[in-house]
Short mmCIF file of C-alpha atoms in Angstrom, two decimals:
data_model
loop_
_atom_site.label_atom_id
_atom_site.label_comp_id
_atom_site.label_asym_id
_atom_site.label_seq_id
_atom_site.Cartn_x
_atom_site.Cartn_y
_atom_site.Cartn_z
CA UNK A 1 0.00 0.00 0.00
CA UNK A 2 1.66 3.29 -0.72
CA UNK A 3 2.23 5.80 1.58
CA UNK A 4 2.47 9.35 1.76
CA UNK A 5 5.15 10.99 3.16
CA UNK A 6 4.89 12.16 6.68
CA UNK A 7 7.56 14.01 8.75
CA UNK A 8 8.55 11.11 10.87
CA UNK A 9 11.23 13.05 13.46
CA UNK A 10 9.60 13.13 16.85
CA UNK A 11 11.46 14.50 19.88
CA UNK A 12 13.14 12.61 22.60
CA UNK A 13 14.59 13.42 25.97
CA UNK A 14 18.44 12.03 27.32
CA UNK A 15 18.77 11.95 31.07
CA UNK A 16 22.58 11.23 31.93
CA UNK A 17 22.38 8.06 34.60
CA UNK A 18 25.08 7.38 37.63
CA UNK A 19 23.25 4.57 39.64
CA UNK A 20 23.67 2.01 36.75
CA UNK A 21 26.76 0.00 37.28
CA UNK A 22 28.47 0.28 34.18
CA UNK A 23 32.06 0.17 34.71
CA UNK A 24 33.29 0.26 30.78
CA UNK A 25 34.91 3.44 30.52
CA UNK A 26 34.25 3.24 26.66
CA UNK A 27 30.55 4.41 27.37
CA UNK A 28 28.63 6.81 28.59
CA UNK A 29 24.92 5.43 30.05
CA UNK A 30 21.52 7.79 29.60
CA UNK A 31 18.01 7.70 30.25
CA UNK A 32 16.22 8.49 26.97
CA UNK A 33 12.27 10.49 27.33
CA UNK A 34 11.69 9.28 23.67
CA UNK A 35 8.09 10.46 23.09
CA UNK A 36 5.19 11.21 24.83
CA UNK A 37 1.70 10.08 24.31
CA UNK A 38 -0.85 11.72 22.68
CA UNK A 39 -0.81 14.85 20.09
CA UNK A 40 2.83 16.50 19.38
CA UNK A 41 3.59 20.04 17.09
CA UNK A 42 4.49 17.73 14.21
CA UNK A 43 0.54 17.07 13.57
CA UNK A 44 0.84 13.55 14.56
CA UNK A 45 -0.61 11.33 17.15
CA UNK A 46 0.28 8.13 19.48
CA UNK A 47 -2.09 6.45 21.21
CA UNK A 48 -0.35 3.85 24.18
CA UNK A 49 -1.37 0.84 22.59
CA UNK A 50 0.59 1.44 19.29
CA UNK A 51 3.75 2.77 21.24
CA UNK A 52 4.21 -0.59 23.03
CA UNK A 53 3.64 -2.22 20.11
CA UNK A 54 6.88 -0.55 18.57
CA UNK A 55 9.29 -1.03 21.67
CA UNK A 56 10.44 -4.14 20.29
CA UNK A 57 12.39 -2.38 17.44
CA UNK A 58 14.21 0.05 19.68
CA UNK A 59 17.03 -2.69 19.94
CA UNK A 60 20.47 -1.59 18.48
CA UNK A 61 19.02 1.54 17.19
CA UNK A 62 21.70 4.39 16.91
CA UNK A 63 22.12 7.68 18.70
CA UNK A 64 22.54 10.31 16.20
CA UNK A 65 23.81 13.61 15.59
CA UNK A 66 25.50 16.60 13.49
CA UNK A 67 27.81 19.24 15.15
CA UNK A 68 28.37 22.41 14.51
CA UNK A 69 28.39 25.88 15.50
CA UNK A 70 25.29 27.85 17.35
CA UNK A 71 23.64 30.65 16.76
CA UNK A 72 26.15 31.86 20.21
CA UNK A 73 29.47 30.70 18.26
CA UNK A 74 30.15 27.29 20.80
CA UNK A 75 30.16 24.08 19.53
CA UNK A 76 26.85 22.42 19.54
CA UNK A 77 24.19 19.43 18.33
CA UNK A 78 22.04 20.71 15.39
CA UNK A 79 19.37 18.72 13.64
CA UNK A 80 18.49 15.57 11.52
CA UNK A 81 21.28 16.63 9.02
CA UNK A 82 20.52 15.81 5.51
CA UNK A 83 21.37 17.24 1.83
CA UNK A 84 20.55 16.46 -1.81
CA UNK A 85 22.82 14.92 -3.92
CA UNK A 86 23.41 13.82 -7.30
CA UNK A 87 24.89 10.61 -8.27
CA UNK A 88 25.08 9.36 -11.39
CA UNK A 89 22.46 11.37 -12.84
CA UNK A 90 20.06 10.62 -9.90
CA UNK A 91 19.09 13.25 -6.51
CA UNK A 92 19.51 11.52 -3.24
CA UNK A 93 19.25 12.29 0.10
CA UNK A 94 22.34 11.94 1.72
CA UNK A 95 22.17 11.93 5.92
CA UNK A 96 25.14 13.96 7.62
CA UNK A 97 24.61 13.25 10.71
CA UNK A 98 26.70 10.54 12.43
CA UNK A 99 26.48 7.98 15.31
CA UNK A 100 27.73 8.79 18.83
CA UNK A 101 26.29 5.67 20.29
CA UNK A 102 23.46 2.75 20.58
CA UNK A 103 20.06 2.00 22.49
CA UNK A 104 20.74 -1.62 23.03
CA UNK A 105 18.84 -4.76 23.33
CA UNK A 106 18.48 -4.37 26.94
CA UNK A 107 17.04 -0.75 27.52
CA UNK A 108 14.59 -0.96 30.24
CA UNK A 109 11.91 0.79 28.03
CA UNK A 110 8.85 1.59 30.03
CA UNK A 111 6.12 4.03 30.31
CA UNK A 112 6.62 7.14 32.99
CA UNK A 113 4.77 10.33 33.53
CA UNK A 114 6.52 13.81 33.74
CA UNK A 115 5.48 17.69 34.02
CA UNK A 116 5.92 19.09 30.97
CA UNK A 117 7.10 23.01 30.30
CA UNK A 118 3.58 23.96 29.70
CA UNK A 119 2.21 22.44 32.99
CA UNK A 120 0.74 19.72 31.64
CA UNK A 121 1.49 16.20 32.49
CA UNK A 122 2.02 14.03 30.11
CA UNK A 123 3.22 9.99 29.76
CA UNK A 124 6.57 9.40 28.06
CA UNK A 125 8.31 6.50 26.66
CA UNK A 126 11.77 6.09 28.17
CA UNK A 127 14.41 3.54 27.67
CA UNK A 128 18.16 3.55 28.63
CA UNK A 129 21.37 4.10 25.74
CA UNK A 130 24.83 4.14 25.70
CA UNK A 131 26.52 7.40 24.75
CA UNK A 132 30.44 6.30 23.15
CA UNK A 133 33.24 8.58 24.65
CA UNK A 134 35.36 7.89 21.64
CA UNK A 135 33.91 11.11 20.71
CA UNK A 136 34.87 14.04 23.03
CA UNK A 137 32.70 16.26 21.62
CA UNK A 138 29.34 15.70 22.29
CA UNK A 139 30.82 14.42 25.84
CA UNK A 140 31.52 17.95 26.50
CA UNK A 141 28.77 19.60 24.74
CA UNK A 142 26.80 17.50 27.20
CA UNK A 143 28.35 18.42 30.35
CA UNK A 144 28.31 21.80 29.39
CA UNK A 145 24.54 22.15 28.71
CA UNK A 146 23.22 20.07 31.33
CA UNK A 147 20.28 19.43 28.86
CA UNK A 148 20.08 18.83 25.40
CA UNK A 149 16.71 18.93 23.49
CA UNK A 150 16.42 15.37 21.38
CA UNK A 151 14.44 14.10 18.66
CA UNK A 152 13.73 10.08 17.57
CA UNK A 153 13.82 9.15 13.99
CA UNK A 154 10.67 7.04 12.75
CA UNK A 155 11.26 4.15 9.97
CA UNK A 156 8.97 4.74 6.19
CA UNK A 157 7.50 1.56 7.74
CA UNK A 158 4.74 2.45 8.75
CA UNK A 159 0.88 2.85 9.01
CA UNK A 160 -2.16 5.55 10.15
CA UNK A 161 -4.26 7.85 9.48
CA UNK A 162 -5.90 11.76 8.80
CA UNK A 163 -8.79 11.89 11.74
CA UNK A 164 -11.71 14.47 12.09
CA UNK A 165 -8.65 16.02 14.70
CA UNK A 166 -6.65 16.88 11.50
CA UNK A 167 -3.53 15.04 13.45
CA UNK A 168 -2.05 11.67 11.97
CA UNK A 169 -2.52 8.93 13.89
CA UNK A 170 -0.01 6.22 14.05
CA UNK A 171 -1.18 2.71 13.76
CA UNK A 172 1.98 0.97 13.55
CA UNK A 173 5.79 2.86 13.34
CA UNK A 174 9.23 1.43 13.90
CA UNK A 175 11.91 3.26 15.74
CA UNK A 176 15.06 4.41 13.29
CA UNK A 177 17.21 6.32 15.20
CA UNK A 178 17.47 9.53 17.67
CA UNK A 179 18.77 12.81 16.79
CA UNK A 180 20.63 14.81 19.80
CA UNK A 181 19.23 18.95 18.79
CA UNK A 182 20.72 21.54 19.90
CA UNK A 183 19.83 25.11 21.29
CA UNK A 184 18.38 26.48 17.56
CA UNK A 185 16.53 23.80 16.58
CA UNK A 186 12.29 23.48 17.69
CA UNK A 187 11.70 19.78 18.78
CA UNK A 188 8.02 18.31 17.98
CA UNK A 189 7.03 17.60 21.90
CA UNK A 190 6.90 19.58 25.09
CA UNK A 191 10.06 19.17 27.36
CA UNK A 192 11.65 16.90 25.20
CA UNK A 193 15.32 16.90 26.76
CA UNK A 194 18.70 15.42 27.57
CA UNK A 195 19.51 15.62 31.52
CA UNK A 196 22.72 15.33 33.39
CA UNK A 197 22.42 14.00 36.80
CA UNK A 198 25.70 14.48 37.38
CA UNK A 199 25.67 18.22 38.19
CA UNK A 200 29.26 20.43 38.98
CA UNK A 201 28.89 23.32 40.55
CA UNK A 202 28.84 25.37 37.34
CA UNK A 203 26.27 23.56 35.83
CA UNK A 204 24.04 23.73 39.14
CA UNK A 205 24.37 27.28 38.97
CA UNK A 206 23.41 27.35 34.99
CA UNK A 207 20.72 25.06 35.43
CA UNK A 208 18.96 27.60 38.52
CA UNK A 209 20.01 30.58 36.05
CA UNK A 210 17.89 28.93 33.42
CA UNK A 211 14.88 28.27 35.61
CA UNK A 212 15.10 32.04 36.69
CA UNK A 213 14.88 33.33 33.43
CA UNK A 214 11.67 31.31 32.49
CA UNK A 215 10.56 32.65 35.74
CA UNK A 216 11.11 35.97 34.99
CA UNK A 217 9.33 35.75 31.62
CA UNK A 218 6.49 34.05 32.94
CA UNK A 219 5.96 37.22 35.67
CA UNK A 220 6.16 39.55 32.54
CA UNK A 221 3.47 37.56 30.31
CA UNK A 222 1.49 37.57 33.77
CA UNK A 223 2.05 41.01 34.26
CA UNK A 224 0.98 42.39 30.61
CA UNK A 225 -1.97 39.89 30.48
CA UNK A 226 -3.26 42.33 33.95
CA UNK A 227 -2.95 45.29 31.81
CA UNK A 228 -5.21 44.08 28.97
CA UNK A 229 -3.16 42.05 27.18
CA UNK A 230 -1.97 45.14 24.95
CA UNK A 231 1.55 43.36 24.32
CA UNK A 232 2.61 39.18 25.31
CA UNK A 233 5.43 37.55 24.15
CA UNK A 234 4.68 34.09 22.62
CA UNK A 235 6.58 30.95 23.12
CA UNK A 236 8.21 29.00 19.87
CA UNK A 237 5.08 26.08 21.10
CA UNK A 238 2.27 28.63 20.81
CA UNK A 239 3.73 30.46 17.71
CA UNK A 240 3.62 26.64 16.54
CA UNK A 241 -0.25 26.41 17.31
CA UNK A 242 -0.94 28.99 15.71
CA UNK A 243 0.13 28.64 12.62
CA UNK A 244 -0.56 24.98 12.48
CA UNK A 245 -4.17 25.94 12.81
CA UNK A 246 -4.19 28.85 10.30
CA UNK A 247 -2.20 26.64 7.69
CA UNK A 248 -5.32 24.34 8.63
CA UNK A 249 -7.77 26.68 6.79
CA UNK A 250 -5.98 25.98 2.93
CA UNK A 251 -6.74 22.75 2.07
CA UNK A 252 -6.56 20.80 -1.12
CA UNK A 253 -7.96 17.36 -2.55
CA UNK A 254 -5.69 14.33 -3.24
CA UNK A 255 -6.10 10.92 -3.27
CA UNK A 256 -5.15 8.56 0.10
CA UNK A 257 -3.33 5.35 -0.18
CA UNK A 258 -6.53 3.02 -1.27
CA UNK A 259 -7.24 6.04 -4.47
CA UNK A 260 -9.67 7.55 -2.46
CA UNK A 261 -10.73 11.62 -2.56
CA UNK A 262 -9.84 13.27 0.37
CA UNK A 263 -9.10 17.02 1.43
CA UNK A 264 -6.01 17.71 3.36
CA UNK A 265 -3.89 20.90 4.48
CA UNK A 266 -1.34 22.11 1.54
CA UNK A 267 0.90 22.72 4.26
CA UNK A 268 2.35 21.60 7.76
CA UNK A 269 4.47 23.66 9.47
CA UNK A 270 7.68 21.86 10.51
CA UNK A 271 10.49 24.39 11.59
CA UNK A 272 10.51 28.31 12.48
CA UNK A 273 12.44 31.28 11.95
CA UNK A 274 11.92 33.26 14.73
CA UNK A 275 14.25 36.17 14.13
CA UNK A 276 12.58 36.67 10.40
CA UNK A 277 9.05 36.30 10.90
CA UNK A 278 9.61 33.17 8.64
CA UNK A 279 7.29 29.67 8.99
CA UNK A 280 9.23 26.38 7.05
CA UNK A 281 6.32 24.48 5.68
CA UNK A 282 6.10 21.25 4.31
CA UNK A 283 4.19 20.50 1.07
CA UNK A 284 1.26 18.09 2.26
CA UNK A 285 0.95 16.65 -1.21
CA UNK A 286 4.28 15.16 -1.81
CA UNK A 287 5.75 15.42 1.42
CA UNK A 288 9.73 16.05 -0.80
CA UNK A 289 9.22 19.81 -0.79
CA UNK A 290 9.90 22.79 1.74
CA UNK A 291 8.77 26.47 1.79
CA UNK A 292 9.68 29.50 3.40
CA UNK A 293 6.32 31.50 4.05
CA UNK A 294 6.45 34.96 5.85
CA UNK A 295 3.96 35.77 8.80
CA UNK A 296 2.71 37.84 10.89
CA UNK A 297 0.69 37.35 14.76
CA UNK A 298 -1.90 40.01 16.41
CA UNK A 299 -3.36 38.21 19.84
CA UNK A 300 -3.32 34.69 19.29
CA UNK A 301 -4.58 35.10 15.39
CA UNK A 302 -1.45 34.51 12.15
CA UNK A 303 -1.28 35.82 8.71
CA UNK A 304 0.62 34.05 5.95
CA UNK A 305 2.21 35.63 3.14
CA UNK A 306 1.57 32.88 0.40
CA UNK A 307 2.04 34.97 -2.35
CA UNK A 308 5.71 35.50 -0.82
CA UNK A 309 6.58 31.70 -0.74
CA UNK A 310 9.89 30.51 -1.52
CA UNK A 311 11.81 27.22 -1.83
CA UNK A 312 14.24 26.67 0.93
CA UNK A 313 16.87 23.88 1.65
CA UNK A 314 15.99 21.48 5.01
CA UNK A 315 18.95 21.50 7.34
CA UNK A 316 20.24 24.91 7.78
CA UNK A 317 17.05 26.54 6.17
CA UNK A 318 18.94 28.20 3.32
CA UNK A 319 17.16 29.26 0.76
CA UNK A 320 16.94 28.13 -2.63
CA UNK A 321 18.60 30.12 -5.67
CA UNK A 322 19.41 29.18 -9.25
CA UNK A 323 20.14 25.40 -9.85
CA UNK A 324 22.93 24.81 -7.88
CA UNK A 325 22.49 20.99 -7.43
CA UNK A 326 24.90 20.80 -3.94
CA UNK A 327 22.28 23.03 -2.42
CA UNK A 328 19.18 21.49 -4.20
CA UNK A 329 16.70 22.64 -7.33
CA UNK A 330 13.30 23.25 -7.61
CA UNK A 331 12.10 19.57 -7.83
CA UNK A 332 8.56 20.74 -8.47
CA UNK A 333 9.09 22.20 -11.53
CA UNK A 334 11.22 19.33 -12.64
CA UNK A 335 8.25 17.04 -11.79
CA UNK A 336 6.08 19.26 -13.47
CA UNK A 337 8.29 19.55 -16.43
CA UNK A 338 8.67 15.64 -16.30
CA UNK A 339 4.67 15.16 -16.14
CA UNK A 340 4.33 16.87 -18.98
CA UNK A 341 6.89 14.92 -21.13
CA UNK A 342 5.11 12.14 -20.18
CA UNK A 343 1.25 12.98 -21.10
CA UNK A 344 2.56 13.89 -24.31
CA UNK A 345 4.77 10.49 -25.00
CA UNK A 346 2.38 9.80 -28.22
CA UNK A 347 2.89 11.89 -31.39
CA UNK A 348 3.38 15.10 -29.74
CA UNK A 349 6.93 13.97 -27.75
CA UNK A 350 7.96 12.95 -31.46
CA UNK A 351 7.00 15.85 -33.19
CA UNK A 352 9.01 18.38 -30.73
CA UNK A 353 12.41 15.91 -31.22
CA UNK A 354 12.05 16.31 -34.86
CA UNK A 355 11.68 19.87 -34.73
CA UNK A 356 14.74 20.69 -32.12
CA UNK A 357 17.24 18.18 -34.53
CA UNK A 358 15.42 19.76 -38.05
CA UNK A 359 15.04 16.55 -39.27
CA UNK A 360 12.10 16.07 -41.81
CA UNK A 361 9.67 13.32 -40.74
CA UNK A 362 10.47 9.97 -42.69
CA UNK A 363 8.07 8.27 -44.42
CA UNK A 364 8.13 5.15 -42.07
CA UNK A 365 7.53 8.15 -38.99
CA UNK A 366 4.40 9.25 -41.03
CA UNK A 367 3.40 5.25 -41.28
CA UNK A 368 3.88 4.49 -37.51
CA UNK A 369 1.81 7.69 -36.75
CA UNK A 370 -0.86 6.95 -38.92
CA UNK A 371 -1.32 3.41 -37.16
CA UNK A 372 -0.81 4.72 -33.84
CA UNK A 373 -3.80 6.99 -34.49
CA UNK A 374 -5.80 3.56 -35.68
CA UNK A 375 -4.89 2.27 -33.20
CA UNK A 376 -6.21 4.90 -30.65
CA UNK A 377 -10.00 5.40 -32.51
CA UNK A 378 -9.88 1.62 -31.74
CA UNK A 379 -9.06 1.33 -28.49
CA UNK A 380 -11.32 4.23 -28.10
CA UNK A 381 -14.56 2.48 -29.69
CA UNK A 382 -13.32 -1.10 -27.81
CA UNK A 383 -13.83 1.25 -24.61
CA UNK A 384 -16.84 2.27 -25.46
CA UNK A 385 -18.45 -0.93 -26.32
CA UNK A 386 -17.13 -2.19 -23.16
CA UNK A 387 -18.99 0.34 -21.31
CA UNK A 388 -22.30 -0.29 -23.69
CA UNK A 389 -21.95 -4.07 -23.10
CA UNK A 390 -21.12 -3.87 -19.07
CA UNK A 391 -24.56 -1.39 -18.74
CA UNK A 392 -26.81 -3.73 -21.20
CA UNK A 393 -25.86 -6.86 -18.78
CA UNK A 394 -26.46 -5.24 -15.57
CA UNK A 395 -30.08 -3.79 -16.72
CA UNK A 396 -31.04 -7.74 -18.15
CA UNK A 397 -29.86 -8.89 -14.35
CA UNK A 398 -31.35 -6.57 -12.82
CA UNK A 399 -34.86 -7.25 -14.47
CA UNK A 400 -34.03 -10.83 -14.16
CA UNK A 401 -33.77 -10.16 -10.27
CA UNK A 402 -37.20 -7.55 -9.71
CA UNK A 403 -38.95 -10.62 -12.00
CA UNK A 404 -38.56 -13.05 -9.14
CA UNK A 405 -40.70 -10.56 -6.70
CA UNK A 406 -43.64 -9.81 -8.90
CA UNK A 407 -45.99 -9.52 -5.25
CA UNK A 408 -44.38 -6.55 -4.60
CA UNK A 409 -45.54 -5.03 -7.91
CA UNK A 410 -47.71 -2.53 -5.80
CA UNK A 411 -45.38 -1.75 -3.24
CA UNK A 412 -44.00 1.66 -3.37
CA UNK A 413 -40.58 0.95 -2.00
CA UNK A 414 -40.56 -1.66 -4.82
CA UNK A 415 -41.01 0.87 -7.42
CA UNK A 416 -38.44 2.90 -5.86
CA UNK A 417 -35.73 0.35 -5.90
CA UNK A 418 -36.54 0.32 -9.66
CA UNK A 419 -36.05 3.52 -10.08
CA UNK A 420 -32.93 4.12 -8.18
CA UNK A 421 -31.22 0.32 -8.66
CA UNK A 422 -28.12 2.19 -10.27
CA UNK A 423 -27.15 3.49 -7.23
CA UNK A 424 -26.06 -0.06 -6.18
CA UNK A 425 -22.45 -1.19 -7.16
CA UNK A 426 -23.08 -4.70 -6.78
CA UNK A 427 -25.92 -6.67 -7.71
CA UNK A 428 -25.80 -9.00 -4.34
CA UNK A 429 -26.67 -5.47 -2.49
CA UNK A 430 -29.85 -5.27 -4.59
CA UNK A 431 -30.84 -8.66 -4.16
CA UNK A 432 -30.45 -7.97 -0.35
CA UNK A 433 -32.68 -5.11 -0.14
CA UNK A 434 -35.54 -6.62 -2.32
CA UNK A 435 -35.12 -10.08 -0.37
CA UNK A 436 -35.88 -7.57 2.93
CA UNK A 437 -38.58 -6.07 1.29
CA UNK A 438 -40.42 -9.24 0.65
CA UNK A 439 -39.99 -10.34 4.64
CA UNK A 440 -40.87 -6.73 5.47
CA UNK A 441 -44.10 -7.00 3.60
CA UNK A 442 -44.82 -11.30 3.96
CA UNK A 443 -47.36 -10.83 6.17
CA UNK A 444 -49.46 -8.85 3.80
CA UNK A 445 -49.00 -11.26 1.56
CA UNK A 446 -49.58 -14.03 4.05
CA UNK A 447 -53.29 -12.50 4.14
CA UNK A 448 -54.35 -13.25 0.57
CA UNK A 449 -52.21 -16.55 -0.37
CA UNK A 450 -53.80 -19.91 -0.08
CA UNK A 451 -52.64 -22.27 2.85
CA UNK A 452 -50.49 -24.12 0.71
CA UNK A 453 -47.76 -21.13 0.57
CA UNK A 454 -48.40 -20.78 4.68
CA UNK A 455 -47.32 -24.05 4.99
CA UNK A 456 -44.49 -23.30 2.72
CA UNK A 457 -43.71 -19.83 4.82
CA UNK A 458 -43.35 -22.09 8.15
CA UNK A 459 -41.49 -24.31 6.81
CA UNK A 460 -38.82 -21.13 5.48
CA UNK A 461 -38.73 -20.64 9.46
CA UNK A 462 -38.05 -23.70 10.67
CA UNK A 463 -35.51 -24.95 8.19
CA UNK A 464 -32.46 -23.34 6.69
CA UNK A 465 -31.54 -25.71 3.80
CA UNK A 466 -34.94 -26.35 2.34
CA UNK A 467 -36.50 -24.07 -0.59
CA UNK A 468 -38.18 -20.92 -0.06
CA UNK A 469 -39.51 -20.69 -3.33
CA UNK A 470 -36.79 -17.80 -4.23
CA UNK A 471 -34.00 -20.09 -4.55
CA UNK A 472 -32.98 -20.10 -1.09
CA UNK A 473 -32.86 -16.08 -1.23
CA UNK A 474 -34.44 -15.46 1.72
CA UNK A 475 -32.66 -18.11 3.74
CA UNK A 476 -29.73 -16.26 3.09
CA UNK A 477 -30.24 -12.67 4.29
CA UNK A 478 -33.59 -13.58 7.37
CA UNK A 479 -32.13 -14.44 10.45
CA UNK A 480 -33.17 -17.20 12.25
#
């Protein structure tokens, strides 16, 4: 069954352990808060049932991530790391990012509920991991911070589906990897965090410094809220919300993975640029394509700038000029191009080759087009015979079928299913409804029939194999 593409990179938290007796100096052991429960800022949802499910495949599964500089200058985590390529003529996705240790078999995953930033309690998943101190960096990066912000990595294997809610929800996932994120980059899910138990008294004194300054800006939102709310300050989260919810409101129609019709968001937001005004959206319909779109927030209400829109590069969120292929191109006009070459693989492909090389159609060209346009008409007139034929055989069945109930000849219902019998795709949903019909209106006819055919009617009731004079029809659909 194929699948749309979803963004699959859910936050996680890392919670640095010392009661575990691990005496290998080669490792480092955490706690991992992979994901919590319910809905996340990513538009998707996990219900507890599901999650357990997926525990299994946490075994082996790497610890990820791509260092570089901050926004501050220091040395820090960044994000799920990836670029487009091209390799022999062909644009992959090549991931940067690089493994700085394992979940393994035995990780102790269970279910545990934690306070979230907002307030809000929520249940996590949480297993233990081994961090690697080949690699000094993130050792000290970690020590440093005292928290890092994390985010699991979700294999394409894997099932759901668009509720009334507007969120995804997972029916089956597999767990791929987990992304360490540093201080620039938005997880998906409240609190999501790496914690050090092991605190100096540096990082004791950063960690209260921290907690003051949220304090602090929680007073001041408190404080303008008194006054009217003439002027707030909204968290990354909320600015999330809101846009999520406004994006919402332009939807289009494409088809789900069984070919059905349905209408979805053209967009999901999936990063922010804070300092710009600038929302990273994600093209709903082919789930390959990211935008920059600009926007603007009075009270708890956004405005998009669609009309503004341009292509921008996942990773460091650079945006897209000329057809430099190390950045990336506009795939979407390729596609479109592409579509188009396509649709008009008959004659019309032809026609535009021999008229970029100047070469003057051959007279075995004008032959093969000639029979290629025979060939069409007939294939065209096949279909419609088909379609002729396939009608002609379902009206003869059907009046075969409304023959075999000529007592309900002056039942209105009766005349209605003759009138509207094309709304039925199959022909065994017809036959049910008239076979109800009958037992709905027996005992009229029960009334006026001889007692031969009540003795026949009793013995319908009593047993299933014999004849009901319709074939066994009604033994089929009356219950006994």
């Amino acid at each position: 069954m194929k699948k749309k593409r979803l963004n699959t990179n859910v936050p996680i938290i890392f919670q640095k352990l010392n009661e575990f007796d691990v005496k290998d100096t080669r490792f480092t052991t955490v706690k991992i808060w992979l994901m919590h429960l319910g809905k996340n800022l990513n538009g998707s949802y996990f219900d507890e049932e599901v999650t357990k499910k997926a525990i299994p495949s946490l075994a082996n599964t790497p610890i990820l991530t791509y260092i570089e500089d901050n926004s501050d200058g220091e040395k820090d985590c960044s994000d799920h790391r990836e670029v487009l390529t091209v390799q022999n003529g062909e644009c992959k996705i090549k991931y940067l990012g690089q493994a700085v240790g394992v979940i393994p078999e035995t990780n102790n995953a269970k279910l545990e509920s934690r306070v979230c930033d907002d307030g809000i309690e929520r249940t996590f998943l949480t297993c233990e991991g081994l961090i690697w101190n080949k690699w000094t960096d993130i050792q000290d990066i970690m020590n440093r911070d005292v928290k890092k912000q994390q985010s699991m990595e979700l294999h394409e294997n894997y099932d759901g589906f668009f509720d009334e809610d507007e969120l995804f929800h997972y029916t089956k996932f597999q767990f791929f990897g987990a992304c360490i994120l540093g201080k620039d980059v938005q997880p998906a899910m409240r609190s999501a965090s790496v914690e050090l138990q092991e605190f100096s008294y540096k990082n004791f004194a950063k960690e209260i410094q921290n907690k003051l300054e949220m304090f602090k800006e929680y007073m001041k939102e408190s404080e303008e809220d008194n006054v009217g709310k003439t002027k707030y300050t909204l968290s990354n989260d909320q600015i999330y919300e809101i846009l999520r919810k406004e994006l919402a409101k332009r939807t289009i129609t494409i088809e789900d993975w069984c070919g059905d019709k349905i209408e979805t968001a053209e967009y999901c937001v999936s990063d922010l640029i804070v300092s710009e005004n600038l929302a990273i959206v994600t093209d709903c319909k082919t789930w390959s394509y990211y935008y920059g779109i600009p926007y603007t927030i009075t009270g708890d209400v956004a405005k998009l700038d669609y009309d503004s829109k341009k292509p921008y590069m996942r990773g460091d969120w650079k945006e897209i000029v000329g057809e430099d292929v190390n950045v990336t191109a506009d795939f979407s006009k390729l596609k479109k191009e592409f579509d188009e070459i396509v649709k008009d693989f008959s004659s019309n492909l032809i026609k535009k080759t021999i008229s970029k090389c100047n070469v003057t159609p051959t007279k075995e060209y004008k032959e093969l087009q000639v029979k290629y346009s025979n060939l069409e008409n007939e294939n065209k007139k096949l279909s419609e015979f088909k379609s002729s034929r396939l009608k002609e055989d379902r009206k003869q069945a059907e009046n075969e079928l409304f023959s075999q109930y000529e007592e309900l000849e002056d039942v209105k219902e009766f005349s209605e299913l003759k009138n509207t019998s094309n709304k039925f795709q199959k022909l065994e949903d017809l036959e049910k409804e008239l076979a109800l019909l009958y037992v709905k209106n027996q005992r009229k006819f029960s009334k006026n029939s001889t007692e031969e055919k009540k003795t026949v009617k009793f013995q319908v009731e009593k047993t299933e194999d014999q004849d009901d004079g319709y074939g066994g029809l009604l033994n089929k659909y009356v219950e006994k």
